[in-house]
Amino acid sequence: MADSDLQRSTVLASIRMSLGQAQASDAIDAEYAAISRSYKLTGELSVYALLDLFEDRLLEYGAGVYRASAAEIGATIGSILRRRGKSGLAMPAGVPMEWMAEGFTFVDATGFDAYELDKTEGILSSCTVAIAETGSLVLQNVAGQGARVLSLVPDYHLCVVFADQVVETVPEAFERLENTSTLPTTFISGPSATADIEMTRIKGVHGPRFLDVLIVV
Amino acid sequence: MSEVPVQHTQWNALDFPDAAKVLLEDSQTRKNVQHATNVIQGKRNKVVAELPDWEDLREAGARVKAHTLRHLDYYLTKFEENCVRAGGHVHWASDAAEANRIILGLLRRHEAREVIKIKTMTSEEIGLNATLEANGIRPIETDLAELIIQLGKDRPSHFVVPALHKNRQQVREIFQREMHLPELGDKPEDLATAARTYLREKYLRIKVAISGGNFLLADTGGMCIVESEGNGRMCLTLPDVLISIVGIEKVIPSFRDLDIFLQTLPRSATGERMNPYNSTWTGVHPGDGPKEFHVVLLDNGRSPILADKEARQTLQCIRCAACLNVCPVYHQTGGHAYESVYAGPIGAILTPQLHSMEEGRSLPYASSLCGACYEVCPVKINIPEVLIHLRGKVVREDQATLAGKFSLWNIGMQAAAFLFKDAGRLSMAEHMGLVGQKALVSKNGFIEWMPGMLSGWTQTRDLKAMPAQSFRDWWAKEKAPHAKSADDGGVR
Amino acid sequence: MRISLFITCYNDALFPETGKAVVRVLEKLGHSIEFRTEQTCCGQMHWNTGYLREAVPIIRHFVKVYQDAEMVVVPSSSCVAMMRDHYVKAAEMDGDAKLVADIEALLPRVYEFSEFLVRKLGVEDVGAAYPHKVTYHASCHSMRSLHLGDIPIRLLKNVRGLDLQPIQNMQECCGFGGTFSIKNADVSSAMLSDKVRNVLNTGAEICTAVDNSCLMHLYGSLHRQRTFVKTVHLAEILASGYAEAQG
């Protein structure tokens, strides 16, 4: 027997010895299904209250929050970039043409290595779902969001969130993620931060130090 | 495979009372610990109070964890199958030496001279850094606090905020010295920026990373890591090779179960509604993250704990450290007094069990059983109950030795048990106590010094002398004669 | 109602005044009190120190003495916590199904003193008067095991002339913890020192609680430091000043 197989059977045998008689898998699955989940699964807020809550949470994290109608996305992105002093952004494949504000440079960063990403002014992306109660954006490796490094290495992230992507609770977000649960997924709640020094949350360690969220209503 | 020299961090050199004594004299550390734990507790209480379903979340989390532990082999093999199908490699390590050997083997295959690391308790547990250094590989900690610990040649004292015993001035001194930044300020922002600059070049260059893991997801074969700074994401996505060393108890049945733990863990750990970053991924994904992904499933003393039905709940722990932050003992001593990788109340029950009760035997006694830890635990581990259970084990094992049998503690406790079985004996002992205490009672009616093992009490505390008349004597004299019938108050 | 007083071992020997006060308050409320002389201890010290087997006969003795009692009142929350949190487990450990059943039958009739007044008798004002500045120390077991909440505070607020001072970090342990105070004397002392500082900061003359064990610990330090702050069990406050109050 190879070393690795031996280790595997040693660990499993030790677990089984401690646990005693194993049950059939369908009995285990039934026991699991019977676990009561009395915690709050769905939210109760109206759309407006929901978006306000989401915005409050993001502001608390120190993110910038903007709102625009679908028709104004490009123009609003332009004004956000002007305010941030950016000349353009990198982006994953699949970002709609209408988002690319006039007068700014947008480059497809698919396949960029970390050094190239490090040199960009920031990244523009969409998200899969957002959670109001925790002020979180959930990004997955799909068109418009791309590989995980894209929203990590650049120092600035601008994320576009559609109102119908915002849910109130964490369980609602997981319900929406159910079918894509194996994709690389990142929950982002505010700019990179640490509380390691005297338990004070301070912005900006290794991830993007600046985060703007554009809510499309 | 050739033998790999395994280096262990030196822990368990002192018993808790002795180690605590040293720490109690370090007023700066105590001040830092008390400040940090107060801040974090305040934040935690606020964000927990926001959730009306907090108790339901605790209950569900406890049930999911307890269920998984009851069927741990089933869920681990399910995880393995799904992880391998998604392109991951799964290794099993029954002890620290084996885990080190596996990791070192992988690093050698990739000819790694340096590795970047995300804060991981399992790595601390198996003494990985020392092993790597002894084998010519430089481990670089990327979590701000772990970096402070590593550069300061210190030991972690808390498993969410490992450098919580250091204040900003102390951190600045370490960074000034080790990063050659004589002008560095002591604002937390300055210190974080220094860490960002110091590490960024390493993230971009180093091709192998080592992490722990918060959750293994059996139904997808995926993993979840919860972090704040983005250093975790750097390690998880930039290198070509990722090795995650994870305790076997970290598996949960389903991705969906994260809807519980991603609510309870951040609020309990750092007092935030959500920590800045959570990552989940499954095996390898072309064009996103490492090309090679290894999970080392670490037993290292965990599986025997499953056999103890009372103490099994210890393995429900999700390492939020809320029990440390709320613990009045931890407040006084900080984490180093526990002489163990895992400090605080959870460390006091986990450490001795991981070592088959051969090490850390003083730890189950490092608690006043105040119950604050159980109250905050997001997976409802009844820590006081397990502490008492383990004390029971310690006592039984001690009683089996000659020295233990004739120890003052055992003799005293046996004598007390003898008295408490019979009121007549107890009453007689009370009268004898009155006579016996005479030698100790000062003129002011207080005992200011006691001998032997009782001396600890009178170091800082007086003891009021026993009054001349016990309650039962008073009752017999004043009340019993007036009782309505002779039967009242009698023996049943 | 016939109330059986379980005085507890340490109150019997060290704090008889507390027992007398319980008798006084309950008699004033019109109840008759009995004292079963065979009583000894609840077994907490043994159980909590890890002498689990040794605790079982003590528990069995308690159950035997009180099995047929109508109501048992205990002026110590930690002893009641011992019973509620650990008795069944101890009996199960001993494999004694009859004892388990007896415990389950008895425990609903066992009350901590302040809990008995408010939750069982529905009395929040016993008519006491105590013209002193008082602070209340919430013992761990009263908060986290018995969940007394503000019961003792409500009782204190109804005492004539009593000036109740809030204390900082009320929820934190005083560091007694039974044998913990001996086995880990240094840490226990450090915890005590924080608690005493908070007590002194209230400016109160009296620190009260529902557990004499904590109070003994606190007073040990208050006395050593030569402060004039005294510790008094809640029952003794509630048994004060009847003559004045009744005018």
PDB file of N, CA and C in Angstrom, chain A residues 83-117:
ATOM      1  N   ARG A  83     -14.391  62.020 -10.727  1.00  0.00           N
ATOM      2  CA  ARG A  83     -14.228  62.355  -9.311  1.00  0.00           C
ATOM      3  C   ARG A  83     -13.027  61.629  -8.704  1.00  0.00           C
ATOM      4  N   ARG A  84     -12.802  60.395  -9.123  1.00  0.00           N
ATOM      5  CA  ARG A  84     -11.670  59.604  -8.614  1.00  0.00           C
ATOM      6  C   ARG A  84     -10.354  59.949  -9.312  1.00  0.00           C
ATOM      7  N   GLY A  85     -10.446  60.779 -10.366  1.00  0.00           N
ATOM      8  CA  GLY A  85      -9.232  61.148 -11.085  1.00  0.00           C
ATOM      9  C   GLY A  85      -8.649  60.020 -11.909  1.00  0.00           C
ATOM     10  N   LYS A  86      -9.499  59.171 -12.446  1.00  0.00           N
ATOM     11  CA  LYS A  86      -9.034  58.030 -13.247  1.00  0.00           C
ATOM     12  C   LYS A  86      -9.176  58.357 -14.736  1.00  0.00           C
ATOM     13  N   SER A  87      -8.258  57.803 -15.538  1.00  0.00           N
ATOM     14  CA  SER A  87      -8.382  58.000 -16.979  1.00  0.00           C
ATOM     15  C   SER A  87      -9.028  56.788 -17.641  1.00  0.00           C
ATOM     16  N   GLY A  88      -9.169  55.716 -16.906  1.00  0.00           N
ATOM     17  CA  GLY A  88      -9.807  54.532 -17.476  1.00  0.00           C
ATOM     18  C   GLY A  88      -9.725  53.373 -16.512  1.00  0.00           C
ATOM     19  N   LEU A  89     -10.295  52.245 -16.898  1.00  0.00           N
ATOM     20  CA  LEU A  89     -10.305  51.073 -16.028  1.00  0.00           C
ATOM     21  C   LEU A  89     -10.053  49.799 -16.829  1.00  0.00           C
ATOM     22  N   ALA A  90      -9.562  48.803 -16.133  1.00  0.00           N
ATOM     23  CA  ALA A  90      -9.520  47.470 -16.721  1.00  0.00           C
ATOM     24  C   ALA A  90     -10.862  46.802 -16.429  1.00  0.00           C
ATOM     25  N   MET A  91     -11.150  45.722 -17.139  1.00  0.00           N
ATOM     26  CA  MET A  91     -12.426  45.049 -16.891  1.00  0.00           C
ATOM     27  C   MET A  91     -12.371  43.621 -17.389  1.00  0.00           C
ATOM     28  N   PRO A  92     -13.229  42.782 -16.837  1.00  0.00           N
ATOM     29  CA  PRO A  92     -13.296  41.408 -17.344  1.00  0.00           C
ATOM     30  C   PRO A  92     -14.038  41.399 -18.678  1.00  0.00           C
ATOM     31  N   ALA A  93     -13.958  40.299 -19.384  1.00  0.00           N
ATOM     32  CA  ALA A  93     -14.732  40.152 -20.605  1.00  0.00           C
ATOM     33  C   ALA A  93     -16.211  40.156 -20.234  1.00  0.00           C
ATOM     34  N   GLY A  94     -17.022  40.719 -21.095  1.00  0.00           N
ATOM     35  CA  GLY A  94     -18.466  40.631 -20.886  1.00  0.00           C
ATOM     36  C   GLY A  94     -19.095  41.867 -20.285  1.00  0.00           C
ATOM     37  N   VAL A  95     -18.289  42.906 -20.008  1.00  0.00           N
ATOM     38  CA  VAL A  95     -18.881  44.157 -19.520  1.00  0.00           C
ATOM     39  C   VAL A  95     -19.562  44.849 -20.706  1.00  0.00           C
ATOM     40  N   PRO A  96     -20.833  45.254 -20.547  1.00  0.00           N
ATOM     41  CA  PRO A  96     -21.564  45.836 -21.690  1.00  0.00           C
ATOM     42  C   PRO A  96     -20.913  47.114 -22.207  1.00  0.00           C
ATOM     43  N   MET A  97     -21.007  47.302 -23.500  1.00  0.00           N
ATOM     44  CA  MET A  97     -20.446  48.480 -24.158  1.00  0.00           C
ATOM     45  C   MET A  97     -20.989  49.783 -23.543  1.00  0.00           C
ATOM     46  N   GLU A  98     -22.292  49.767 -23.166  1.00  0.00           N
ATOM     47  CA  GLU A  98     -22.928  51.007 -22.682  1.00  0.00           C
ATOM     48  C   GLU A  98     -22.286  51.521 -21.401  1.00  0.00           C
ATOM     49  N   TRP A  99     -21.573  50.653 -20.668  1.00  0.00           N
ATOM     50  CA  TRP A  99     -20.963  51.094 -19.411  1.00  0.00           C
ATOM     51  C   TRP A  99     -19.688  51.901 -19.656  1.00  0.00           C
ATOM     52  N   MET A 100     -19.148  51.771 -20.848  1.00  0.00           N
ATOM     53  CA  MET A 100     -17.826  52.366 -21.087  1.00  0.00           C
ATOM     54  C   MET A 100     -17.984  53.845 -21.405  1.00  0.00           C
ATOM     55  N   ALA A 101     -17.828  54.627 -20.369  1.00  0.00           N
ATOM     56  CA  ALA A 101     -18.064  56.062 -20.482  1.00  0.00           C
ATOM     57  C   ALA A 101     -17.151  56.677 -21.532  1.00  0.00           C
ATOM     58  N   GLU A 102     -17.702  57.636 -22.225  1.00  0.00           N
ATOM     59  CA  GLU A 102     -16.906  58.306 -23.270  1.00  0.00           C
ATOM     60  C   GLU A 102     -15.775  59.096 -22.634  1.00  0.00           C
ATOM     61  N   GLY A 103     -14.660  59.100 -23.335  1.00  0.00           N
ATOM     62  CA  GLY A 103     -13.526  59.885 -22.852  1.00  0.00           C
ATOM     63  C   GLY A 103     -12.633  59.101 -21.896  1.00  0.00           C
ATOM     64  N   PHE A 104     -12.961  57.839 -21.656  1.00  0.00           N
ATOM     65  CA  PHE A 104     -12.126  57.005 -20.767  1.00  0.00           C
ATOM     66  C   PHE A 104     -11.710  55.751 -21.514  1.00  0.00           C
ATOM     67  N   THR A 105     -10.581  55.178 -21.043  1.00  0.00           N
ATOM     68  CA  THR A 105     -10.068  53.974 -21.697  1.00  0.00           C
ATOM     69  C   THR A 105     -10.487  52.745 -20.907  1.00  0.00           C
ATOM     70  N   PHE A 106     -11.063  51.795 -21.581  1.00  0.00           N
ATOM     71  CA  PHE A 106     -11.428  50.539 -20.920  1.00  0.00           C
ATOM     72  C   PHE A 106     -10.708  49.397 -21.619  1.00  0.00           C
ATOM     73  N   VAL A 107      -9.959  48.609 -20.837  1.00  0.00           N
ATOM     74  CA  VAL A 107      -9.225  47.503 -21.460  1.00  0.00           C
ATOM     75  C   VAL A 107      -9.679  46.166 -20.890  1.00  0.00           C
ATOM     76  N   ASP A 108      -9.802  45.211 -21.758  1.00  0.00           N
ATOM     77  CA  ASP A 108     -10.153  43.856 -21.328  1.00  0.00           C
ATOM     78  C   ASP A 108      -8.929  43.242 -20.658  1.00  0.00           C
ATOM     79  N   ALA A 109      -9.072  42.920 -19.373  1.00  0.00           N
ATOM     80  CA  ALA A 109      -7.915  42.452 -18.599  1.00  0.00           C
ATOM     81  C   ALA A 109      -7.850  40.932 -18.518  1.00  0.00           C
ATOM     82  N   THR A 110      -8.714  40.242 -19.243  1.00  0.00           N
ATOM     83  CA  THR A 110      -8.670  38.784 -19.228  1.00  0.00           C
ATOM     84  C   THR A 110      -7.259  38.321 -19.590  1.00  0.00           C
ATOM     85  N   GLY A 111      -6.705  37.473 -18.785  1.00  0.00           N
ATOM     86  CA  GLY A 111      -5.375  36.954 -19.088  1.00  0.00           C
ATOM     87  C   GLY A 111      -4.240  37.851 -18.614  1.00  0.00           C
ATOM     88  N   PHE A 112      -4.564  39.002 -18.026  1.00  0.00           N
ATOM     89  CA  PHE A 112      -3.508  39.841 -17.433  1.00  0.00           C
ATOM     90  C   PHE A 112      -2.845  39.077 -16.294  1.00  0.00           C
ATOM     91  N   ASP A 113      -1.532  39.203 -16.194  1.00  0.00           N
ATOM     92  CA  ASP A 113      -0.913  38.613 -15.000  1.00  0.00           C
ATOM     93  C   ASP A 113      -0.948  39.655 -13.882  1.00  0.00           C
ATOM     94  N   ALA A 114      -0.480  39.244 -12.716  1.00  0.00           N
ATOM     95  CA  ALA A 114      -0.606  40.104 -11.550  1.00  0.00           C
ATOM     96  C   ALA A 114       0.138  41.417 -11.724  1.00  0.00           C
ATOM     97  N   TYR A 115       1.315  41.374 -12.379  1.00  0.00           N
ATOM     98  CA  TYR A 115       2.081  42.601 -12.580  1.00  0.00           C
ATOM     99  C   TYR A 115       1.302  43.587 -13.437  1.00  0.00           C
ATOM    100  N   GLU A 116       0.684  43.055 -14.509  1.00  0.00           N
ATOM    101  CA  GLU A 116      -0.087  43.925 -15.406  1.00  0.00           C
ATOM    102  C   GLU A 116      -1.301  44.522 -14.673  1.00  0.00           C
ATOM    103  N   LEU A 117      -1.957  43.659 -13.868  1.00  0.00           N
ATOM    104  CA  LEU A 117      -3.111  44.160 -13.121  1.00  0.00           C
ATOM    105  C   LEU A 117      -2.710  45.224 -12.116  1.00  0.00           C
TER     106      LEU A 117
END
